[in-house]
Every structure is written in structure tokens, then in C-alpha cells.
Coordinates of C-alpha atoms in Angstrom, one line a residue:
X1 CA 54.4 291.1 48.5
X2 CA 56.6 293.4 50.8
X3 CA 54.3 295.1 53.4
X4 CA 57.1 297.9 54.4
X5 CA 60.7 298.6 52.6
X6 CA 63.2 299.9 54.7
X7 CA 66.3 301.7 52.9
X8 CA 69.8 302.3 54.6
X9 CA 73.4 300.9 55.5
X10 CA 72.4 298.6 58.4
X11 CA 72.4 295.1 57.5
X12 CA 68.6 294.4 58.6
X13 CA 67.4 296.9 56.2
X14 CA 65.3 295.7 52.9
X15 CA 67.2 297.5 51.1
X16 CA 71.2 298.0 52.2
X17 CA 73.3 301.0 50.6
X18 CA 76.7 301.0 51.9
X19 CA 77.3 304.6 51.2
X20 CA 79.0 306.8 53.4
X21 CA 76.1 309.7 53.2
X22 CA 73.4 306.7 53.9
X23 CA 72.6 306.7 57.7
X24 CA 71.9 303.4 59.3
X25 CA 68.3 303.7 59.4
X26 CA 67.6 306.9 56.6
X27 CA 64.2 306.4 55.0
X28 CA 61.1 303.4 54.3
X29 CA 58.6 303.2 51.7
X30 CA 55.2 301.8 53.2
X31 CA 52.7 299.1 51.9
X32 CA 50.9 302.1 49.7
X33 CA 53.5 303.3 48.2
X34 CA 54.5 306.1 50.2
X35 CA 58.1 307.7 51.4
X36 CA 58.7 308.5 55.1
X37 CA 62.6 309.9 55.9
X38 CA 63.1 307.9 59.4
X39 CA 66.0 310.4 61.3
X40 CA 68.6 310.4 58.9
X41 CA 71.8 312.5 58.9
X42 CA 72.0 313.7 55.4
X43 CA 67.8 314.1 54.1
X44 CA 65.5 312.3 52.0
X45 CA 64.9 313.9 48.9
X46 CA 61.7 312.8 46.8
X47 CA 62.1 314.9 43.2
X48 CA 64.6 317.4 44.1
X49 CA 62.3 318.2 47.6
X50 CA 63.3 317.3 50.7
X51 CA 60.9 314.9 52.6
X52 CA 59.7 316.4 55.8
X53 CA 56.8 314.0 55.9
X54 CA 54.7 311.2 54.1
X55 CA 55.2 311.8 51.1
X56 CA 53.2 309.4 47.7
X57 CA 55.1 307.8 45.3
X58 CA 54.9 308.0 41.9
X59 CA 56.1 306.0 38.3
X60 CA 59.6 307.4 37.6
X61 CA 60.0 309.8 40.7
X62 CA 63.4 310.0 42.0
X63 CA 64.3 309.6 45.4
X64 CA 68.0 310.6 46.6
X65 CA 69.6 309.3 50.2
X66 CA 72.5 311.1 51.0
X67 CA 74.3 310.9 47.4
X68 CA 72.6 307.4 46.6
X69 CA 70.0 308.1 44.3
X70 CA 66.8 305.6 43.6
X71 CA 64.4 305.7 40.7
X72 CA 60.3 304.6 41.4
X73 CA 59.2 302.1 38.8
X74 CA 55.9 300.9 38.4
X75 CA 55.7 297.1 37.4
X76 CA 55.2 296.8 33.9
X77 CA 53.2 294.3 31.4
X78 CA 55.6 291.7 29.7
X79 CA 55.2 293.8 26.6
X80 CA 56.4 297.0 27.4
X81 CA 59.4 299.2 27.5
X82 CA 60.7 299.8 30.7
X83 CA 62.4 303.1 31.7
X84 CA 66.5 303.2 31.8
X85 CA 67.7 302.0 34.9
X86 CA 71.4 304.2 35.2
X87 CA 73.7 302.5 37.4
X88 CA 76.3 305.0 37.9
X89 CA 80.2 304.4 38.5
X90 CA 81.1 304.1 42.1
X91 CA 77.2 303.6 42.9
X92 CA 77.1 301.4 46.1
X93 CA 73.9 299.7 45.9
X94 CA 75.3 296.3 45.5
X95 CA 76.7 294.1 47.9
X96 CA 80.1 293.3 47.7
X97 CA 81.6 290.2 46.1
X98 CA 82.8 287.6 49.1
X99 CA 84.9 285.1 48.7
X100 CA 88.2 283.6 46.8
X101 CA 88.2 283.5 43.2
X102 CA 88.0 280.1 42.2
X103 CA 87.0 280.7 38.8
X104 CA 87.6 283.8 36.5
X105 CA 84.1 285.0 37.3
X106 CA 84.7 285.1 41.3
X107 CA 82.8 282.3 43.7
X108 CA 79.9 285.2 43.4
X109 CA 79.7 286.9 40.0
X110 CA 78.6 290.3 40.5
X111 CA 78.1 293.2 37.8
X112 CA 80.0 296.1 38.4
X113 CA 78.8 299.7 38.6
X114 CA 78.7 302.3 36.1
X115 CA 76.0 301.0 33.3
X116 CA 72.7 301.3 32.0
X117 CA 69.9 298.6 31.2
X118 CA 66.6 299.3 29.3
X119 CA 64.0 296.5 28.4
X120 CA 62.7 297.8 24.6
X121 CA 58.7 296.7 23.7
X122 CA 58.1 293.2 22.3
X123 CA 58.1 294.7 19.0
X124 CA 62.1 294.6 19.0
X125 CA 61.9 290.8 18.9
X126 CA 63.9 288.4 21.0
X127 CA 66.5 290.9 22.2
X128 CA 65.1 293.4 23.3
X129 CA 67.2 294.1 26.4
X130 CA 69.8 296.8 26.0
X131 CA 72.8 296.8 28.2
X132 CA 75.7 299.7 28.1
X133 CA 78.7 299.9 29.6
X134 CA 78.7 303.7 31.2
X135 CA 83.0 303.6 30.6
X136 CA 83.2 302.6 27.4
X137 CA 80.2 302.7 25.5
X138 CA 80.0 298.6 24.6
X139 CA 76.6 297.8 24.4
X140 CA 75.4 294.0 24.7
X141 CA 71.5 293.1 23.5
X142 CA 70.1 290.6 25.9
X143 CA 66.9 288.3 25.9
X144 CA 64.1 288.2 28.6
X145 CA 65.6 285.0 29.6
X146 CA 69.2 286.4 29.4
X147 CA 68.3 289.3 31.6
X148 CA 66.3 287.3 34.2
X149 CA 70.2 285.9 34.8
X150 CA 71.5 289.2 34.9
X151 CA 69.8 290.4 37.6
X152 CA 71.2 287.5 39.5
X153 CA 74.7 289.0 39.4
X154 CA 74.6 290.9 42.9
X155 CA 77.5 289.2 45.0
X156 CA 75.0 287.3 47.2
X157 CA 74.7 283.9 44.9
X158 CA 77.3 281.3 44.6
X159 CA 78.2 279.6 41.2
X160 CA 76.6 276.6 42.4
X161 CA 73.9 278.3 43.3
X162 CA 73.5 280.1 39.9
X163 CA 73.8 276.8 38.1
X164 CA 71.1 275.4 40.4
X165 CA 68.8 278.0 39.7
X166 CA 69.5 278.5 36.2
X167 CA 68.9 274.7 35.8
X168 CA 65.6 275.2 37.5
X169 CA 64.3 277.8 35.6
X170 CA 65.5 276.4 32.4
X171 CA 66.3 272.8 32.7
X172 CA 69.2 271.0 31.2
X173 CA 70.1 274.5 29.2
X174 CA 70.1 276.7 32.1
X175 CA 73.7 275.9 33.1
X176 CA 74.9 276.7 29.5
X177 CA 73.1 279.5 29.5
X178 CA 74.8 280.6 32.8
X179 CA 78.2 280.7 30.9
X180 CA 77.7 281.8 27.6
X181 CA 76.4 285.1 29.8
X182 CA 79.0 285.1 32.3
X183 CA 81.4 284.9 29.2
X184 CA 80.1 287.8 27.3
X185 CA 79.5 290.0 30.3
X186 CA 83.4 289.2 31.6
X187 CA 84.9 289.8 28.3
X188 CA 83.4 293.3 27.7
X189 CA 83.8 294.5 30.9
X190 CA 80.8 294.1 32.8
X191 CA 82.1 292.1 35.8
X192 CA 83.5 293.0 39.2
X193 CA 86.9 291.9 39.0
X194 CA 87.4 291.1 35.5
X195 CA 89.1 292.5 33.1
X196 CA 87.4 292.5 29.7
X197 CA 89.4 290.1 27.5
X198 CA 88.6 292.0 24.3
X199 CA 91.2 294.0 23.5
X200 CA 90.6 297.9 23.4
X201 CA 92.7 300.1 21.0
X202 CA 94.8 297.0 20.2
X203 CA 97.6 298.4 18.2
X204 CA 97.5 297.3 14.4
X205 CA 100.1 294.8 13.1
X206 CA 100.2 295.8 9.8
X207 CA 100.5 299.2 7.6
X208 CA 97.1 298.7 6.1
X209 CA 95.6 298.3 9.4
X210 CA 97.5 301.2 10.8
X211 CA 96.1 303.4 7.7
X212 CA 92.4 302.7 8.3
X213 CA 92.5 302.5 12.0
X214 CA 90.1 305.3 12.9
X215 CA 91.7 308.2 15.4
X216 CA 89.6 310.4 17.2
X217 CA 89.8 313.8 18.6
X218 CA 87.0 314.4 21.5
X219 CA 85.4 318.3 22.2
X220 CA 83.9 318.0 25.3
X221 CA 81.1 320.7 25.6
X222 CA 79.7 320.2 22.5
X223 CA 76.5 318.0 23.5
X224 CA 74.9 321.1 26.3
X225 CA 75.4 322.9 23.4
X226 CA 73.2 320.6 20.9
X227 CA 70.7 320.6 24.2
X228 CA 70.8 324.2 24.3
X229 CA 70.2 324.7 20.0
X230 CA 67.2 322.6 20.7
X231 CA 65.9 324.5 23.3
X232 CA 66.2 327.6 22.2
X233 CA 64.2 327.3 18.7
X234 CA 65.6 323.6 17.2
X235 CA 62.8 321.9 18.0
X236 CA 60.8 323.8 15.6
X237 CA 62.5 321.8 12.5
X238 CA 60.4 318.6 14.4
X239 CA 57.1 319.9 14.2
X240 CA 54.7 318.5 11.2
X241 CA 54.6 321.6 9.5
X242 CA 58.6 322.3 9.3
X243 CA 58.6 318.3 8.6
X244 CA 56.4 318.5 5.5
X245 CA 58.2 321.3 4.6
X246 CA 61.5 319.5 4.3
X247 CA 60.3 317.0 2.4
X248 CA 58.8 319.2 0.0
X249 CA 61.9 321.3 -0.1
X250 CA 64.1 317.8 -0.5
X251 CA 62.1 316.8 -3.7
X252 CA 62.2 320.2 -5.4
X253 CA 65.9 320.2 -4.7
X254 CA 66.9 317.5 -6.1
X255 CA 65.1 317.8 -9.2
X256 CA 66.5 321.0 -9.5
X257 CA 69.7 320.1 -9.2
X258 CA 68.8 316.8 -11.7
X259 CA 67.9 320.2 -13.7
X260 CA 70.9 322.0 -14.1
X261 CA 73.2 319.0 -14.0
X262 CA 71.2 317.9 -17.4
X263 CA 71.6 321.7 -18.8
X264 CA 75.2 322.2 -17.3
X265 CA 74.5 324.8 -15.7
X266 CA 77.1 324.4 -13.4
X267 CA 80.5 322.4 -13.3
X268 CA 81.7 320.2 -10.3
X269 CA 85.1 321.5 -8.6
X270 CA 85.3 325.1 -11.0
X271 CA 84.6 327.8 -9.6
X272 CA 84.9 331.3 -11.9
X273 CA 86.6 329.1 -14.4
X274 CA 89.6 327.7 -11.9
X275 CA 89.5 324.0 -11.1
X276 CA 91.6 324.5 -7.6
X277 CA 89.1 327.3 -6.4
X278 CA 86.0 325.0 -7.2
X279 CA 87.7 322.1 -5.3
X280 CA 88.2 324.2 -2.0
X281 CA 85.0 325.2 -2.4
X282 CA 83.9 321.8 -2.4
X283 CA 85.9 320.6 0.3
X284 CA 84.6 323.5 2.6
X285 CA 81.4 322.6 1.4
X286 CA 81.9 319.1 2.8
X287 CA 82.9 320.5 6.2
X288 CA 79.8 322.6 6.4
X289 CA 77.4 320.2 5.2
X290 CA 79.3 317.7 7.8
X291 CA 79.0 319.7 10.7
X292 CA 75.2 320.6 10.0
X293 CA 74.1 316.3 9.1
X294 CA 75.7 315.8 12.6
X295 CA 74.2 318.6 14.8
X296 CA 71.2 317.4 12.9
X297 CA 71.7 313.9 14.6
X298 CA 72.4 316.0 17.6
X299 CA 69.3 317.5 18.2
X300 CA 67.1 314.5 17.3
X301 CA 68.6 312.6 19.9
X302 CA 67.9 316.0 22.0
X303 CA 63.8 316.1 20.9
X304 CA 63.7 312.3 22.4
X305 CA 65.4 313.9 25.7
X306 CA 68.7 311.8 25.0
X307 CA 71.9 313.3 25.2
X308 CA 75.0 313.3 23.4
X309 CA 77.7 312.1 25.3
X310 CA 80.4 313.1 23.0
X311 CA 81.3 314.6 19.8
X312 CA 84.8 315.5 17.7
X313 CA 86.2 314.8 14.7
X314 CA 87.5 311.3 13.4
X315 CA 89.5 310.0 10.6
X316 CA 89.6 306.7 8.7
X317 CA 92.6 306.7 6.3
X318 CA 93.4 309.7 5.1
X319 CA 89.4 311.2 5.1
X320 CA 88.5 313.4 8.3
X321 CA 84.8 313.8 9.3
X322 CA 82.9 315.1 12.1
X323 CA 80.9 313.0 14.4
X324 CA 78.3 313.0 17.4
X325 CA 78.0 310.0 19.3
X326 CA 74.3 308.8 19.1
X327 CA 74.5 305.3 21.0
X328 CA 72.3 306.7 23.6
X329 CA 69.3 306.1 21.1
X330 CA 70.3 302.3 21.5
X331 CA 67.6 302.5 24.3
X332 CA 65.1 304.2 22.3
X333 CA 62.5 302.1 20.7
X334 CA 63.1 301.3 16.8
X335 CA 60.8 304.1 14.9
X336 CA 63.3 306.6 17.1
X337 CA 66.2 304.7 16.1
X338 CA 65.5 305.6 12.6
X339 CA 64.7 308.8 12.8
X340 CA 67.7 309.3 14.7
X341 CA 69.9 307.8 11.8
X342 CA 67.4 309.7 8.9
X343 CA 68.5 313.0 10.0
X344 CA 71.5 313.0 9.0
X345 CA 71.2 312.5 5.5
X346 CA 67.9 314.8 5.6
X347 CA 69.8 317.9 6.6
X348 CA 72.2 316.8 3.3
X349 CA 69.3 316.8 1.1
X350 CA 67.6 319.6 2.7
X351 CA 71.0 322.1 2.2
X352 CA 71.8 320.2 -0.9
X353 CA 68.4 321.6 -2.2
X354 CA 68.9 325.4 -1.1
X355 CA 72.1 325.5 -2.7
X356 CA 70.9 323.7 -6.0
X357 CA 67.5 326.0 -6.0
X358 CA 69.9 329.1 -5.6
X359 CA 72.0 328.2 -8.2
X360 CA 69.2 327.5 -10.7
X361 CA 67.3 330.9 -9.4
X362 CA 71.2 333.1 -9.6
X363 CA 72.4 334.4 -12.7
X364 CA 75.3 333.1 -14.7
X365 CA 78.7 333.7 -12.7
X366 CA 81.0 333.2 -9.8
X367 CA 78.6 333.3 -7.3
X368 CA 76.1 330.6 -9.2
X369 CA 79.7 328.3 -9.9
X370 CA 79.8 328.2 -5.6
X371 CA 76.2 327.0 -5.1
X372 CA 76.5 324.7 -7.7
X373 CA 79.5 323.1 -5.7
X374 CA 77.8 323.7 -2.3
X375 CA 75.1 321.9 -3.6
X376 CA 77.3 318.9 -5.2
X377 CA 78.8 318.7 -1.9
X378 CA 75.5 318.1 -0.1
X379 CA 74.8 315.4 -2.3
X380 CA 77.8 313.0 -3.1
X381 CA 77.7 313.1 1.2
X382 CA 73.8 312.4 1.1
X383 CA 74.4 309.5 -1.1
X384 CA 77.3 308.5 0.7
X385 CA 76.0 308.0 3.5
X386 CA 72.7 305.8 2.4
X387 CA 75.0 303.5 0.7
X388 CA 73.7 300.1 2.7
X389 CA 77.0 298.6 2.4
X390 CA 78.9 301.4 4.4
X391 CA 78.0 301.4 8.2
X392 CA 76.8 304.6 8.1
X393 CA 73.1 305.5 8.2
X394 CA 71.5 304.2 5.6
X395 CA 73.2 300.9 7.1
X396 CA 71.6 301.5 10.4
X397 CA 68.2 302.5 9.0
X398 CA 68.0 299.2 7.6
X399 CA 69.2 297.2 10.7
X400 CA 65.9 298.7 12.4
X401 CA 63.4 298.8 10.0
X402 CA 64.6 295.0 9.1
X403 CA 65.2 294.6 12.8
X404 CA 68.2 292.1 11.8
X405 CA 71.0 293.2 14.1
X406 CA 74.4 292.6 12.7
X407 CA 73.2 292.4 9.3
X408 CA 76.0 293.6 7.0
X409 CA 78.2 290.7 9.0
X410 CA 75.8 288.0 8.2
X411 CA 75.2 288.8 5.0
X412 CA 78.7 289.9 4.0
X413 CA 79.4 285.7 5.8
X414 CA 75.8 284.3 3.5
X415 CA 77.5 286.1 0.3
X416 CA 81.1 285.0 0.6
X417 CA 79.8 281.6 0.4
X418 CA 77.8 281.7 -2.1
X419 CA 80.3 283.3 -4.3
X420 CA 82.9 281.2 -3.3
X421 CA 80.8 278.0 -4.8
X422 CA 80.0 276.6 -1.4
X423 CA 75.7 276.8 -2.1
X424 CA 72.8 277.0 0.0
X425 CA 72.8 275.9 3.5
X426 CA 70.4 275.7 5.7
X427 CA 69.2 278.7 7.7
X428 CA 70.1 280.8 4.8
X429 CA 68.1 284.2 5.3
X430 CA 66.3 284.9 2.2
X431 CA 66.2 288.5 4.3
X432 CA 70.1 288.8 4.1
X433 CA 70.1 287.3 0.5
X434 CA 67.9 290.5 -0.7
X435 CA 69.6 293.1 1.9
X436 CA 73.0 291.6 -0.5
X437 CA 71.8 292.2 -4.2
X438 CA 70.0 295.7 -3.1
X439 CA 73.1 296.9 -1.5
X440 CA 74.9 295.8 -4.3
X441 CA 72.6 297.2 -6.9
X442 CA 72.9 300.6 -5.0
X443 CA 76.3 300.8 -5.0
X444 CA 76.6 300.0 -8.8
X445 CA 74.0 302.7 -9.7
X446 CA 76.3 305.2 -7.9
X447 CA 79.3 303.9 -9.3
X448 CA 77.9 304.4 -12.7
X449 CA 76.2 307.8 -11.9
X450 CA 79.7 309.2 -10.5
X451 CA 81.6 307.8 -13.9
X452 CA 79.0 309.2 -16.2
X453 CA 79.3 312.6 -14.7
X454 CA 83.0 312.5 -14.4
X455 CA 82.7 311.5 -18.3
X456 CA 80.2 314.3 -19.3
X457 CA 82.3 316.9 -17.3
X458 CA 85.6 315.8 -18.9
X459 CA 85.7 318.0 -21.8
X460 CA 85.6 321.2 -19.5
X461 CA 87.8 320.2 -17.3
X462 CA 90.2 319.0 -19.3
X463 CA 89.6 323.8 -19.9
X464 CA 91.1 324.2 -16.8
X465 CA 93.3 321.5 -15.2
X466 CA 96.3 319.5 -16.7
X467 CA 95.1 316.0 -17.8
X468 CA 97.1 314.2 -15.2
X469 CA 94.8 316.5 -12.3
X470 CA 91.8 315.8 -14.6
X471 CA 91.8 311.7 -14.4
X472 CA 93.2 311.8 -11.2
X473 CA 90.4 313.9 -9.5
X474 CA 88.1 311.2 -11.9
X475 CA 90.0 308.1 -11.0
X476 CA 89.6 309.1 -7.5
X477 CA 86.0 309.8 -7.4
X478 CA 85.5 306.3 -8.9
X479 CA 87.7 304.6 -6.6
X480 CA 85.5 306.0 -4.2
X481 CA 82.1 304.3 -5.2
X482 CA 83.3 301.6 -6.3
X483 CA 85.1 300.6 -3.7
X484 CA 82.2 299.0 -1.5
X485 CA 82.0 296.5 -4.5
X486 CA 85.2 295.5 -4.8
X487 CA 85.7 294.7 -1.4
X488 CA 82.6 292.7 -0.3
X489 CA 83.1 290.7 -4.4
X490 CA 87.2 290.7 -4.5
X491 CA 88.2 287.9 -1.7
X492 CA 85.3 285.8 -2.2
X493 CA 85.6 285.8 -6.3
X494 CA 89.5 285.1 -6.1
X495 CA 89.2 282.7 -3.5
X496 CA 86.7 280.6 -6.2
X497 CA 89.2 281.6 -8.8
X498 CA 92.0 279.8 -6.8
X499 CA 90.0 277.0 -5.6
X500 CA 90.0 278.0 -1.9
X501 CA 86.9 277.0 0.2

């Protein structure tokens, strides 16, 4: 146990910070846990106070040296969560690496600045370290054992000494385990001096690849904003009552909408008996309904105090949407992570129900025609966006509450076997086997739901549209559902056809 910590940029101190607004000797933390500021140039500041005296400690206080800043952490039970620990970019709190570089890792592996690592609860299973590049957004999940060889990567160890401590801790593993991590941490990025090998923004080969390479357009701004929606009256929409209330609301939606689809009351894309005006109105619909499921991610991330670090609009193929990027809630434990990915497709359900109890409460007419689309639109996105086999957030909702990371991937790899011929092998997931067949049994139900409404519409709006906009506008909407299907069943069924293993 240390009986006295001393902080500052002389090389005797417990703890050396080699920035510039760090004097020599600048501050010490004492046997009880308490702060003293020792002469220094620049202040100690202990929660946004200056320290003119002795000053306790406390779980999560912040302490700032100059422009350093430290965070207090109270040793925690094997377990629990522990708090984020932010390294930012440019932070000087580690030594520097010394020496040639006789591998590609450097004679003393260190991680660079600029990311953030958060142990998760024992309920996240093995890996439940979270690691995130502060650049680039990679994330990397790491074990207890994984992470105790982490923290090892300060630029004051040798390789050989790694190995022989590695091999101590873990016997004849330990040095395999050393390079598997040095390997993943050096190809995304992590460490000083190497360049991630995995290539970023690579630019497709081919015209297919080019078509579905997602683009991005960034609005910087827009996450204060969510913060500041939140404040000032969002959060009410996450208190029980409001929560109740949405669920309620969701229910008698739908079945309203189930209502007047069965009574057409309402026709998809025609609006005041035009089949162009009801598919702008659809498409705007879309956009609104967008915008609203991702400020709705937005502001969840904002009730569990993370923030959104950006948010734009993307396209894959030809299909824009809006987005808000939620990785933050990576370090959030799993019940969060859900309801994080469940908002979305609640605020679709909960405007798809205004706009379908409006148009079953509205009279016969134009205005009733645009709710009924409104109300469509809300929908087909809701669904959309549950579909299991889309990474979207049904997808991720199932990751969590399964707590199988990467389990489209494995299962996609489990299923392609078996439909090639290949069998059973063993360590075959029963778990990935089930997440298949559902997924799969979801997207046929929607498939089949789409076709019979595009088949129970056709008559009316073959009223108010050529044929050729009619079956295209149908074909389309098919193509769209099924499309899940026929790429996770295509490759694998021709490649039995052909006799490829």
C-alpha cells in the first residue's frame, strides 16, 4: 500500500506528468485519501475548486494539474462496473516509448492517447471490458485477463519482459496471449507508433461495392442540441407514467391501424385520389418519422448522461437516412444498451399510432388520405428496423439480451454450412441455430404481409397510376422485404446446387 502519492513532472514523483502546465513538484495525495497542492505554478483544482488546503477525496472526483486532468476511483469488487477512464488525445500521462523498434510493436509497446476503457458488471460475461478508440470510434471488447495485459502497455516494459510476465501470470499461454493482443490493439490503431493495418475507407474495387458503400454527411452541433431537448422537458417521455403511456398508445395504434387497413379506410401512396401526391407524402413521412426514431435514440443516450458524438445523414445505395451515433452506450451496461436500441423503433410505433388513430377518428377526405400515409410510413420503418437480419435495432436488441456479440456473423457462417450440405460440427450454437430460423421466419412474415397488401391494394391503384408505375412501386416494395432472404439463402443454396463446399 502507498503511504503518500506525489503527482508532477520530476522524475522522483509517484506519479510523473510530463505536461508543460505540471510544475515539478505540483500536488500529493496522503495515506487518507486526501489532496494537498505543494507550491505549484499553475493550481490544483479538486471538482472545479481550487485547492488552497487539505482537501478529502472522494469516488469519482476530479482533480486537474495545470491542463492534466485525474479522475478518483475507489477500488472496486471483481464484479462490478467500473467508471469510464477517458484518456484524451495528446494527454501526457504516459511515459514515453524508449528504444529502437525491433519489432512492429516497438522494444516497449505502449498504448497511445486518445481512448476510453470501461470494465462492464460480470453479468456481460467473459468480455466485459470495453475499449474505444477516441479518433475513430473502433471499439475492441476485452477479457479480465486481456485487460490485466493492457494495462501493461505504458512504455516502461520490455517485450521480454512482457512475455516473462505474461508467462508468469498465465503459464505456457501467457506469451500467446501477449500477441494475439498486441496484434489486435496495433492493427486498429491503439499503439504508439503503429499504424492500424486495417484499412479505413478502403476504396471499393467493384461497381456493386461502390453502390452500397455507405457515404456520410456529419452536422456537427446537433448532439448539445439532443442534450439541451432533454433538459429542457425530454426527459419527461422517461418517466413511468409517460412510459406506460406509450405502450398503451403503441397497442391501440396498431390495432387501429390493423382496423382501417382491414376496412380500407385508407390507401398506401394516394392521397385525394393521386398516386404521385400520396407517394410524397409518404416519402416526407419517412423523413419525419426518421428524424424523430433518431432524436429519440438521442435523448436516451442523453437520460443515461452519454452524449452523442455525432449525427448526419447517411446513404447505402441509393436509400438516404438520418442517423445519431450511439456507440457511446457501448460502455453502458446491457439493460441500457437495449433501451438505447428500443427507442428507436418505439417513437415509430408511437407516431405510427397518432397518425393511424387520427385517421380512423377524421372524416372521409384528403386530410384522412395523409394520416393514413403518415401512419404507413411510421410502420413499414418500425418493422424495418426490427427485422433481426438487418443490423439495425432489432439486430442489436438481440445481441444484448442474447449477450452473443457478433451474432448475425456467426450465424450467417453456422447457416451457410448447413445449407451448403456440410452438417453439424461441433460447437455448433443451438443459440445461433434459433436466432437463424426466427430471423428468417420474420422476414418471410413481412415479405408475405407487404405482397398481400400490395395485392389487396392493386385494384385501386391500378384507378390512379399506369400499370407499369403500379407493379413497379409493388415489385419494389417486395424486393425490399424480401431481400434479407435472398441474400443470407442465395450463395449458400447455389453453392449446394453446384457442388461447391
Amino acid at each position: 500500500m502507498v503511504s503518500e502519492l506525489t503527482i508532477g513532472r520530476a522524475p522522483g514523483s509517484t506519479l510523473v506528468l510530463s505536461d508543460p502546465s505540471v510544475s515539478r513538484m505540483h500536488a500529493r495525495i496522503t495515506a487518507d485519501a486526501v489532496l494537498e497542492d505543494i507550491g505549484s505554478s499553475h493550481g490544483t483544482w479538486l471538482d472545479g475548486v481550487r485547492v488552497t488546503g487539505p482537501s478529502p477525496l472522494r469516488d469519482g472526483a476530479k482533480i486537474r494539474l495545470g491542463d492534466a486532468e485525474l479522475r478518483v476511483e475507489r477500488r472496486r469488487d471483481v464484479a462490478e462496473a467500473g467508471r469510464t477512464m477517458f484518456v484524451p488525445a495528446g494527454a501526457t500521462g504516459f511515459m514515453p516509448s524508449i528504444g529502437g523498434s525491433g519489432t512492429q510493436f516497438g522494444m516497449r509497446p505502449r498504448v497511445r492517447s486518445g481512448y476510453a476503457l470501461k470494465r462492464l458488471d460480470a453479468s456481460e460475461g467473459r468480455q466485459r471490458w470495453v475499449l474505444k478508440d477516441q479518433r475513430s470510434g473502433t471499439f475492441l471488447r476485452l477479457s479480465d485477463n486481456d485487460a490485466w495485459v493492457f494495462d501493461l502497455f505504458d512504455g516502461t516494459h520490455t517485450l521480454l519482459e512482457l512475455v516473462a510476465m505474461c508467462e508468469q501470470r498465465f503459464g505456457a499461454t501467457g506469451s500467446a496471449r501477449l500477441v494475439r493482443l498486441l496484434t489486435d490493439l496495433g492493427e486498429r490503431g491503439f499503439l504508439s507508433g503503429v499504424a492500424g493495418s486495417t484499412p479505413a475507407g478502403e476504396a471499393p474495387t467493384s461497381w456493386w461495392r461502390k453502390l452500397v458503400r455507405p457515404r456520410e454527411k456529419i452536422f456537427t452541433g446537433l448532439g448539445p442540441r439532443i442534450e439541451a431537448i432533454y433538459r429542457h422537458g425530454g426527459w419527461v417521455f422517461f418517466t413511468r407514467p409517460a412510459l406506460i403511456a406509450l405502450a398503451v398508445l403503441g397497442v391501440l395504434g396498431l390495432a387501429s391501424f390493423i382496423y382501417l387497413i382491414a376496412g380500407r379506410y385508407g390507401t398506401p401512396f394516394v392521397v385525394a385520389s393521386k398516386f404521385g401526391l400520396g407517394g410524397l407524402v409518404f416519402l416526407l413521412g419517412r423523413f419525419a418519422v426518421v428524424a424523430v426514431h433518431e432524436t429519440a435514440h438521442g435523448l436516451t443516450m442523453a437520460s443515461f448522461g452519454r452524449r452523442v458524438d455525432k449525427a448526419g445523414l447517411k446513404t447505402i445505395a441509393i436509400f438516404p437516412y438520418a442517423f445519431v451515433d450511439t456507440s457511446e452506450a457501448w460502455f453502458e451496461p446491457r439493460r441500457r444498451r437495449i433501451a438505447v436500441s428500443a427507442a428507436g423503433p418505439l417513437s415509430d410505433f408511437s407516431l405510427g399510432a397518432i397518425f393511424a388513430l387520427c385517421a380512423l377518428l377524421l372524416p372521409e377526405g384528403t386530410v384522412r388520405d395523409i394520416f393514413f400515409n403518415l401512419a404507413f410510413a411510421a410502420y413499414v420503418g418500425a418493422f424495418f428496423n426490427l427485422n433481426p437480419f438487418i443490423e439495425r435495432d432489432g439486430y442489436h436488441m438481440l445481441v444484448d439480451g442474447l449477450n452473443e456479440p457478433g451474432l448475425r456473423r456467426r450465424a450467417k457462417e453456422q447457416l451457410e454450412r448447413r445449407l451448403r450440405g456440410e452438417g453439424r460440427r461441433e460447437g455448433d450454437s443451438p443459440v445461433l441455430a434459433r436466432y437463424s430460423l426466427w430471423g428468417l421466419g420474420w422476414s418471410v412474415v413481412m415479405a408475405v404481409f407487404a405482397i398481400a397488401i400490395t395485392f389487396r391494394y392493386k385494384t385501386i391503384f391500378l384507378e390512379f397510376a399506369p400499370p407499369a408505375v403500379v407493379y413497379g412501386v409493388m415489385g419494389t416494395l417486395w424486393l425490399v422485404f424480401f431481400l434479407p432472404v435472398v441474400f443470407v439463402l442465395g450463395k449458400p443454396l447455389w453453392q449446394r446446387f453446384r457442388g461447391v463446399k
